[in-house]
Coordinates of C-alpha atoms and ligand atoms in Angstrom, one line a residue:
M570 CA 39.4 14.9 -0.4
R571 CA 37.3 15.0 -3.5
V572 CA 34.0 17.0 -3.5
N573 CA 31.0 14.8 -3.8
L574 CA 28.8 16.4 -6.4
L575 CA 25.7 14.6 -5.0
D576 CA 25.8 17.0 -2.1
F577 CA 24.9 20.0 -4.4
D578 CA 21.5 21.1 -5.5
A579 CA 21.3 22.7 -9.0
E580 CA 22.1 26.2 -7.7
R581 CA 25.1 25.1 -5.7
L582 CA 26.4 23.0 -8.5
A583 CA 26.2 25.9 -10.9
A584 CA 28.0 28.1 -8.4
W585 CA 30.7 25.4 -8.0
F586 CA 31.1 25.2 -11.8
A587 CA 31.2 29.0 -12.0
G588 CA 34.0 29.1 -9.4
R589 CA 36.0 27.0 -11.9
G590 CA 35.2 29.3 -14.8
E591 CA 32.7 26.8 -16.3
K592 CA 29.4 27.8 -17.8
A593 CA 26.0 27.1 -16.2
F594 CA 24.9 24.7 -18.9
R595 CA 27.9 22.5 -18.1
A596 CA 26.6 22.1 -14.6
R597 CA 23.2 21.2 -15.9
Q598 CA 24.7 18.5 -18.2
V599 CA 26.5 17.0 -15.2
L600 CA 23.4 17.3 -13.0
R601 CA 21.4 15.3 -15.6
W602 CA 24.1 12.7 -16.0
M603 CA 24.3 12.1 -12.2
H604 CA 20.6 12.2 -11.3
R605 CA 18.6 11.4 -14.4
F606 CA 20.9 8.8 -15.8
G607 CA 22.4 7.6 -12.5
E608 CA 26.0 8.0 -13.9
D609 CA 28.8 8.1 -11.4
D610 CA 31.7 7.9 -13.8
F611 CA 32.7 11.3 -15.3
G612 CA 34.5 9.5 -18.1
K613 CA 31.1 8.3 -19.4
M614 CA 29.5 11.7 -19.5
T615 CA 30.0 11.7 -23.3
D616 CA 28.6 15.2 -24.1
V617 CA 30.8 16.9 -21.6
A618 CA 34.1 18.2 -23.0
K619 CA 37.0 15.7 -22.4
S620 CA 39.2 18.2 -20.6
L621 CA 36.3 19.0 -18.2
R622 CA 35.7 15.3 -17.6
A623 CA 39.4 14.9 -16.7
A624 CA 39.3 17.9 -14.4
L625 CA 36.1 16.6 -12.7
A626 CA 37.6 13.2 -12.2
A627 CA 40.7 14.8 -10.5
E628 CA 38.7 17.0 -8.2
A629 CA 35.3 15.6 -7.7
E630 CA 33.3 12.4 -7.3
V631 CA 29.7 11.1 -7.5
R632 CA 29.4 9.0 -4.4
G633 CA 26.1 7.5 -3.3
P634 CA 25.6 5.3 -0.2
V635 CA 26.9 1.8 -0.4
P636 CA 24.3 -1.0 -0.2
I637 CA 24.7 -3.5 2.6
S638 CA 21.6 -5.5 1.9
D639 CA 18.7 -5.7 -0.6
T640 CA 15.6 -7.6 0.4
V641 CA 12.4 -8.1 -1.5
A642 CA 9.1 -9.0 0.3
A643 CA 6.4 -11.3 -1.0
D644 CA 4.3 -8.3 -1.9
G645 CA 7.1 -6.7 -3.9
T646 CA 8.1 -4.2 -1.2
R647 CA 11.9 -3.8 -1.4
K648 CA 14.2 -2.7 1.3
W649 CA 17.8 -1.5 1.1
L650 CA 20.1 -1.0 4.0
L651 CA 22.7 1.6 3.0
D652 CA 26.1 2.1 4.6
V653 CA 26.7 5.8 5.2
G654 CA 30.1 5.4 6.6
G655 CA 31.5 5.6 10.2
G656 CA 29.7 2.5 11.1
N657 CA 26.2 4.0 10.3
A658 CA 23.5 2.6 8.1
V659 CA 20.1 3.8 7.1
E660 CA 17.3 2.1 5.3
T661 CA 15.2 3.0 2.3
V662 CA 12.0 1.1 1.3
F663 CA 10.4 1.0 -2.1
I664 CA 6.6 0.2 -2.2
P665 CA 5.3 -0.6 -5.7
E666 CA 1.6 -0.2 -6.3
A667 CA -0.5 -0.4 -9.4
N668 CA -0.5 3.3 -10.2
R669 CA 2.6 4.5 -8.3
G670 CA 5.9 3.6 -6.7
T671 CA 6.7 5.2 -3.3
L672 CA 10.1 5.5 -1.8
C673 CA 10.3 5.9 2.0
M674 CA 13.5 7.7 2.9
S675 CA 15.4 8.6 6.0
T676 CA 16.9 11.9 6.9
Q677 CA 18.9 11.2 10.1
V678 CA 20.6 8.3 11.8
G679 CA 18.4 8.0 14.9
C680 CA 16.2 10.9 16.2
A681 CA 16.5 13.2 19.1
L682 CA 12.8 13.9 19.6
E683 CA 12.0 10.8 21.7
C684 CA 8.4 10.2 20.8
A685 CA 7.2 7.6 23.3
F686 CA 5.9 5.1 20.8
C687 CA 8.8 5.3 18.3
S688 CA 11.8 3.0 18.3
T689 CA 14.0 5.4 16.3
G690 CA 13.3 7.9 19.1
R691 CA 14.1 5.3 21.7
Q692 CA 17.5 4.7 20.2
G693 CA 18.6 8.3 20.4
F694 CA 20.3 10.6 17.9
N695 CA 23.5 9.8 16.1
R696 CA 23.8 12.3 13.3
N697 CA 22.2 14.2 10.5
L698 CA 22.4 12.7 7.0
S699 CA 24.1 14.9 4.4
T700 CA 22.3 15.9 1.1
S701 CA 24.2 13.2 -0.8
E702 CA 23.1 10.6 1.8
I703 CA 19.4 11.7 1.5
V704 CA 19.1 12.1 -2.2
G705 CA 21.5 9.2 -2.6
Q706 CA 18.7 6.9 -1.4
L707 CA 16.6 7.9 -4.4
W708 CA 19.7 7.8 -6.7
H709 CA 20.4 4.3 -5.5
A710 CA 16.8 3.1 -5.8
N711 CA 16.5 4.4 -9.3
R712 CA 19.7 2.6 -10.3
M713 CA 18.6 -0.6 -8.7
L714 CA 15.1 -0.4 -10.2
G715 CA 16.4 0.1 -13.7
A716 CA 14.7 3.5 -13.8
V717 CA 17.6 5.5 -14.9
R718 CA 17.0 6.6 -18.5
Q719 CA 19.6 6.4 -21.2
P720 CA 20.7 9.7 -22.7
G721 CA 18.7 10.5 -25.8
V722 CA 15.9 8.1 -25.0
G723 CA 13.6 11.0 -23.9
N724 CA 11.3 11.5 -21.0
S725 CA 8.4 9.3 -21.8
G726 CA 7.6 6.2 -19.8
E727 CA 6.6 5.9 -16.2
R728 CA 9.1 6.8 -13.5
V729 CA 9.5 3.8 -11.2
V730 CA 9.7 6.0 -8.2
S731 CA 6.8 8.4 -8.6
N732 CA 6.4 9.4 -5.0
V733 CA 8.7 10.1 -2.1
V734 CA 7.8 10.2 1.6
L735 CA 10.3 11.3 4.2
M736 CA 8.9 9.0 6.8
G737 CA 11.9 6.8 7.5
M738 CA 14.3 7.4 10.3
G739 CA 14.7 10.9 11.7
E740 CA 12.9 14.3 11.8
P741 CA 13.5 15.9 8.4
L742 CA 12.8 19.4 9.6
V743 CA 15.5 19.2 12.3
N744 CA 18.0 18.4 9.5
F745 CA 16.6 21.3 7.5
D746 CA 19.3 22.4 5.1
S747 CA 20.3 19.0 3.8
T748 CA 16.7 17.9 3.5
V749 CA 15.8 21.1 1.5
A750 CA 18.7 20.6 -0.9
A751 CA 17.6 17.0 -1.4
L752 CA 14.0 18.1 -1.9
K753 CA 15.1 20.6 -4.5
L754 CA 16.9 17.9 -6.4
M755 CA 13.8 15.7 -6.3
L756 CA 11.7 18.4 -7.9
D757 CA 14.4 19.6 -10.4
D758 CA 13.6 18.7 -14.0
N759 CA 17.2 18.1 -14.7
A760 CA 17.4 15.7 -11.8
Y761 CA 14.3 13.6 -10.7
G762 CA 11.5 15.9 -11.9
L763 CA 9.0 14.7 -9.3
S764 CA 5.8 16.6 -8.7
R765 CA 5.7 18.5 -5.4
R766 CA 2.3 16.9 -4.8
R767 CA 4.1 13.6 -4.8
V768 CA 6.9 14.4 -2.4
T769 CA 5.8 14.4 1.3
V770 CA 7.6 15.6 4.3
S771 CA 6.4 14.1 7.5
T772 CA 7.1 16.2 10.6
S773 CA 6.4 15.9 14.3
G774 CA 5.7 19.6 14.2
I775 CA 8.8 21.8 14.2
V776 CA 6.8 25.0 13.8
P777 CA 9.5 27.5 12.6
A778 CA 10.9 25.0 10.2
M779 CA 7.4 24.4 8.8
D780 CA 7.3 28.1 7.9
R781 CA 10.7 27.9 6.3
L782 CA 9.7 24.9 4.3
R783 CA 6.6 26.7 3.1
E784 CA 8.9 29.6 1.9
T785 CA 11.6 27.5 0.3
V786 CA 10.2 24.3 -1.1
P787 CA 6.5 23.8 -0.3
V788 CA 6.0 20.1 -0.9
A789 CA 3.1 18.0 0.5
L790 CA 3.0 18.0 4.3
A791 CA 2.1 15.2 6.8
V792 CA 2.0 16.2 10.4
S793 CA 2.3 13.6 13.1
L794 CA -0.5 14.5 15.5
H795 CA -1.2 11.4 17.7
A796 CA -3.1 13.3 20.3
P797 CA -6.0 15.9 20.3
D798 CA -4.9 17.8 23.5
D799 CA -1.6 19.2 24.8
N800 CA -1.6 17.1 28.0
L801 CA -1.5 13.8 26.0
R802 CA 0.6 15.1 23.2
D803 CA 3.2 16.4 25.7
R804 CA 3.6 12.8 26.8
L805 CA 3.5 11.1 23.4
V806 CA 5.4 13.7 21.2
P807 CA 7.6 15.7 23.7
I808 CA 8.4 18.4 21.1
N809 CA 4.8 19.5 21.8
R810 CA 6.1 21.1 25.0
K811 CA 8.0 23.5 22.8
Y812 CA 5.5 23.9 20.0
P813 CA 2.0 23.2 21.5
L814 CA -1.1 22.3 19.5
Q815 CA -2.4 25.8 19.1
D816 CA 0.9 27.0 17.5
L817 CA 1.1 23.8 15.4
M818 CA -2.4 24.3 14.0
A819 CA -1.6 27.9 13.2
A820 CA 1.5 26.7 11.3
C821 CA -0.6 24.2 9.4
R822 CA -3.0 27.0 8.3
R823 CA -0.1 29.1 7.2
Y824 CA 1.4 26.1 5.3
L825 CA -1.8 25.7 3.4
E826 CA -1.4 29.1 1.8
N827 CA 1.6 27.7 -0.2
A828 CA 1.0 24.0 -0.1
P829 CA 0.7 22.0 -3.4
R830 CA -2.3 20.2 -2.0
D831 CA -5.2 21.9 -0.4
F832 CA -5.2 19.8 2.7
I833 CA -2.8 18.7 5.5
T834 CA -2.3 15.0 6.1
F835 CA -2.4 14.2 9.8
E836 CA -0.8 11.0 11.0
Y837 CA -2.3 9.4 14.0
V838 CA -0.9 6.2 15.5
L839 CA -3.7 4.4 17.4
L840 CA -2.5 3.2 20.8
D841 CA -4.8 0.9 22.7
G842 CA -6.4 2.7 25.6
V843 CA -4.2 5.8 25.3
N844 CA -5.5 8.0 22.4
D845 CA -8.1 5.8 20.7
S846 CA -11.4 6.6 22.4
D847 CA -14.5 8.1 20.9
A848 CA -13.9 11.2 22.9
H849 CA -10.4 11.5 21.4
A850 CA -11.8 11.2 17.9
R851 CA -14.4 14.0 18.7
A852 CA -11.7 16.2 20.2
L853 CA -9.6 15.7 17.1
L854 CA -12.5 16.9 14.9
A855 CA -12.8 20.0 17.1
L856 CA -9.0 20.6 16.9
V857 CA -8.9 20.5 13.1
R858 CA -12.3 22.1 12.5
D859 CA -10.9 25.0 10.4
I860 CA -8.1 23.1 8.7
P861 CA -8.8 21.1 5.5
S862 CA -7.4 17.8 6.5
K863 CA -7.1 14.1 5.8
F864 CA -6.2 11.5 8.5
N865 CA -3.9 8.6 8.2
L866 CA -4.7 6.3 11.0
I867 CA -1.7 4.1 11.7
P868 CA -2.0 0.8 13.6
F869 CA 0.8 0.9 16.1
N870 CA 3.7 -1.4 15.4
A871 CA 5.0 -2.7 18.7
F872 CA 8.6 -3.2 19.6
P873 CA 10.1 -4.7 22.8
N874 CA 9.4 -2.7 25.9
S875 CA 7.4 -0.1 24.0
G876 CA 4.8 0.0 26.8
F877 CA 2.0 0.4 24.2
R878 CA -0.4 -1.9 22.4
R879 CA -2.0 -1.7 19.0
S880 CA -5.7 -0.7 19.1
T881 CA -8.1 -3.5 18.3
P882 CA -9.5 -3.5 14.7
G883 CA -12.9 -2.7 16.0
R884 CA -11.6 0.4 17.8
V885 CA -9.7 1.5 14.7
R886 CA -12.9 1.1 12.6
R887 CA -15.0 3.1 15.2
F888 CA -12.4 5.9 15.4
Q889 CA -12.4 6.1 11.6
E890 CA -16.2 6.1 11.4
I891 CA -16.4 9.1 13.8
L892 CA -14.0 11.1 11.6
M893 CA -15.8 10.0 8.4
A894 CA -19.2 10.9 9.8
A895 CA -18.0 14.5 10.1
E896 CA -16.8 14.3 6.5
V897 CA -13.2 14.2 7.4
V898 CA -11.4 11.6 5.1
A899 CA -9.7 9.0 7.3
T900 CA -7.8 6.1 5.9
V901 CA -6.2 3.2 7.8
R902 CA -2.8 2.5 6.5
K903 CA -2.1 -0.7 4.9
T904 CA 0.8 -2.7 6.2
R905 CA 3.4 -3.7 3.6
G906 CA 6.5 -5.7 3.5
D907 CA 5.7 -7.6 6.7
D908 CA 7.9 -10.6 6.0
I909 CA 11.0 -8.5 5.5
D910 CA 10.4 -6.0 8.5
A911 CA 10.2 -3.3 5.9
A912 CA 9.1 -0.6 8.2
C913 CA 10.4 2.9 7.7
G914 CA 12.9 3.0 10.6
Q915 CA 12.4 -0.6 11.5
L916 CA 15.9 -1.6 10.7
A917 CA 17.5 1.4 12.3
G918 CA 21.1 0.9 11.2
Q919 CA 23.8 1.6 13.6
V920 CA 23.0 4.1 16.2
R921 CA 24.7 5.0 19.4
D922 CA 22.4 3.4 22.0
K923 CA 22.1 5.9 24.8
S924 CA 21.7 3.2 27.4
R925 CA 24.9 1.5 26.2
R926 CA 27.4 4.4 26.2
G927 CA 30.9 3.2 25.7
V928 CA 29.9 0.0 24.1
S929 CA 31.2 -0.3 20.6
P930 CA 28.8 0.4 17.7
R931 CA 26.6 -2.4 16.6
L932 CA 23.8 -3.0 14.2
T933 CA 20.6 -2.4 15.9
F934 CA 17.6 -4.2 14.7
S935 CA 14.5 -2.7 16.1
P936 CA 11.2 -4.3 15.2
K937 CA 9.1 -1.3 14.8
R938 CA 6.2 0.0 12.8
S939 CA 5.3 -1.8 9.6
L940 CA 5.7 0.2 6.5
E941 CA 2.6 2.2 5.8
V942 CA 1.4 3.5 2.5
I943 CA -0.2 6.9 2.3
Ligands
SAH1116 N1 10.0 12.3 12.3 C1 9.0 12.4 11.4 C2 9.0 11.4 10.3 C3 9.5 10.0 10.6 S1 8.4 9.0 11.5 C4 7.6 12.3 12.1 O1 7.6 12.0 13.3 O2 6.6 12.6 11.5 C5 7.1 8.6 10.3 C6 5.7 8.3 11.0 O3 5.8 7.0 11.7 C7 5.3 9.3 12.0 O4 3.9 9.6 11.9 C8 5.5 8.5 13.3 O5 4.8 9.0 14.3 C9 5.1 7.1 12.9 N2 5.6 6.1 13.9 C10 6.6 6.1 14.7 N3 6.7 5.0 15.5 C11 5.7 4.2 15.1 C12 5.2 2.9 15.5 N4 5.8 2.3 16.5 N5 4.1 2.4 14.9 C13 3.5 3.1 13.9 N6 3.9 4.3 13.5 C14 4.9 4.9 14.1
SF4_1117 FE1 11.7 11.2 15.7 FE2 9.5 11.0 14.1 FE3 10.3 8.9 15.8 FE4 9.3 11.2 16.9 S1 8.2 9.7 15.5 S2 11.1 10.1 17.6 S3 10.0 12.7 15.5 S4 11.3 9.7 14.0

């Protein structure tokens, strides 16, 4: 089987080239061709020696995920369903805005963490995505958006994808190594050259992995909080039983020592009558008292048999006001791409449904949260 070079970050690509007696700058050239210019044909990498091109074509490949569908919403939000083989598919959503373009990417097929209000969690875990499958989402989006630059044209001009959020399917910090390699490529000037302030990992709070992320590739961090006390969070975000709030808050403080932004973003899905009272808002303020933070209040997006309801607009406003009155920035996320169900994780691809073991794989459409813009 050929080696897929999209699986390698810069360091591993250089090592792979070195193992073949090739110089490091050759690896850099190929890295640029693949990621900056979106080239998947070694034959077209014109400044690479012909003999090397032939050797690469024999041994290696540049294989991104294969698109199954491409849908554009009325507001310009665009969603791709990408085949990742073995009957699995993941989704990637592009959200264009006046001053930025955000790509919402997945890191796993399904998720094992079973948060009560999340349809990806309900569907169970199938498998981790590889580095090529994660970074391949960005690779594919750039190609489709016409953002790949021509060699020699230079670096000026806006990148179409200026921001990345790992808020699609899966828990990025459970799939740590592949996610980190993909993050490194996103930041690498020879690949996507994104600013670390514009790349956000969203986590449900895998404490040891938050520390490792801080040490290896400290990008912007969003923490899915959803409850101000352990009792409630144990129910909503079961991983809290392993990493309770006190540990999570300590990990947030440590993260801030290396973070590219001087605050942590806390995500908070507002669930009617569950976590949306004035008392919950005040308890939240006490919880994050010594952590510079911003809140993203997310209106819950219902799915069949979720057992939860979205908080009323009045409740959302009131919750926001309580936080703002204490000078904590709190935004309510806008919903985008409604008409194409463009929620991160909404079209969950093909996952093994735990309740239907033995049933052959099928495409699972799960109406879930609408796509949110941070
Ligand atoms: N696993 C990571 C990242 C993917 S989920 C995490 O949990 O942070 C991205 C965000 O969507 C999380 O904040 C998650 O709590 C939220 N989310 C999950 N289900 C939702 C729903 N039904 N409605 C609104 N937001 C939801
Ligand atoms: Fe997994 Fe995040 Fe969904 Fe929880 S909210 S089940 S961690 S994808």
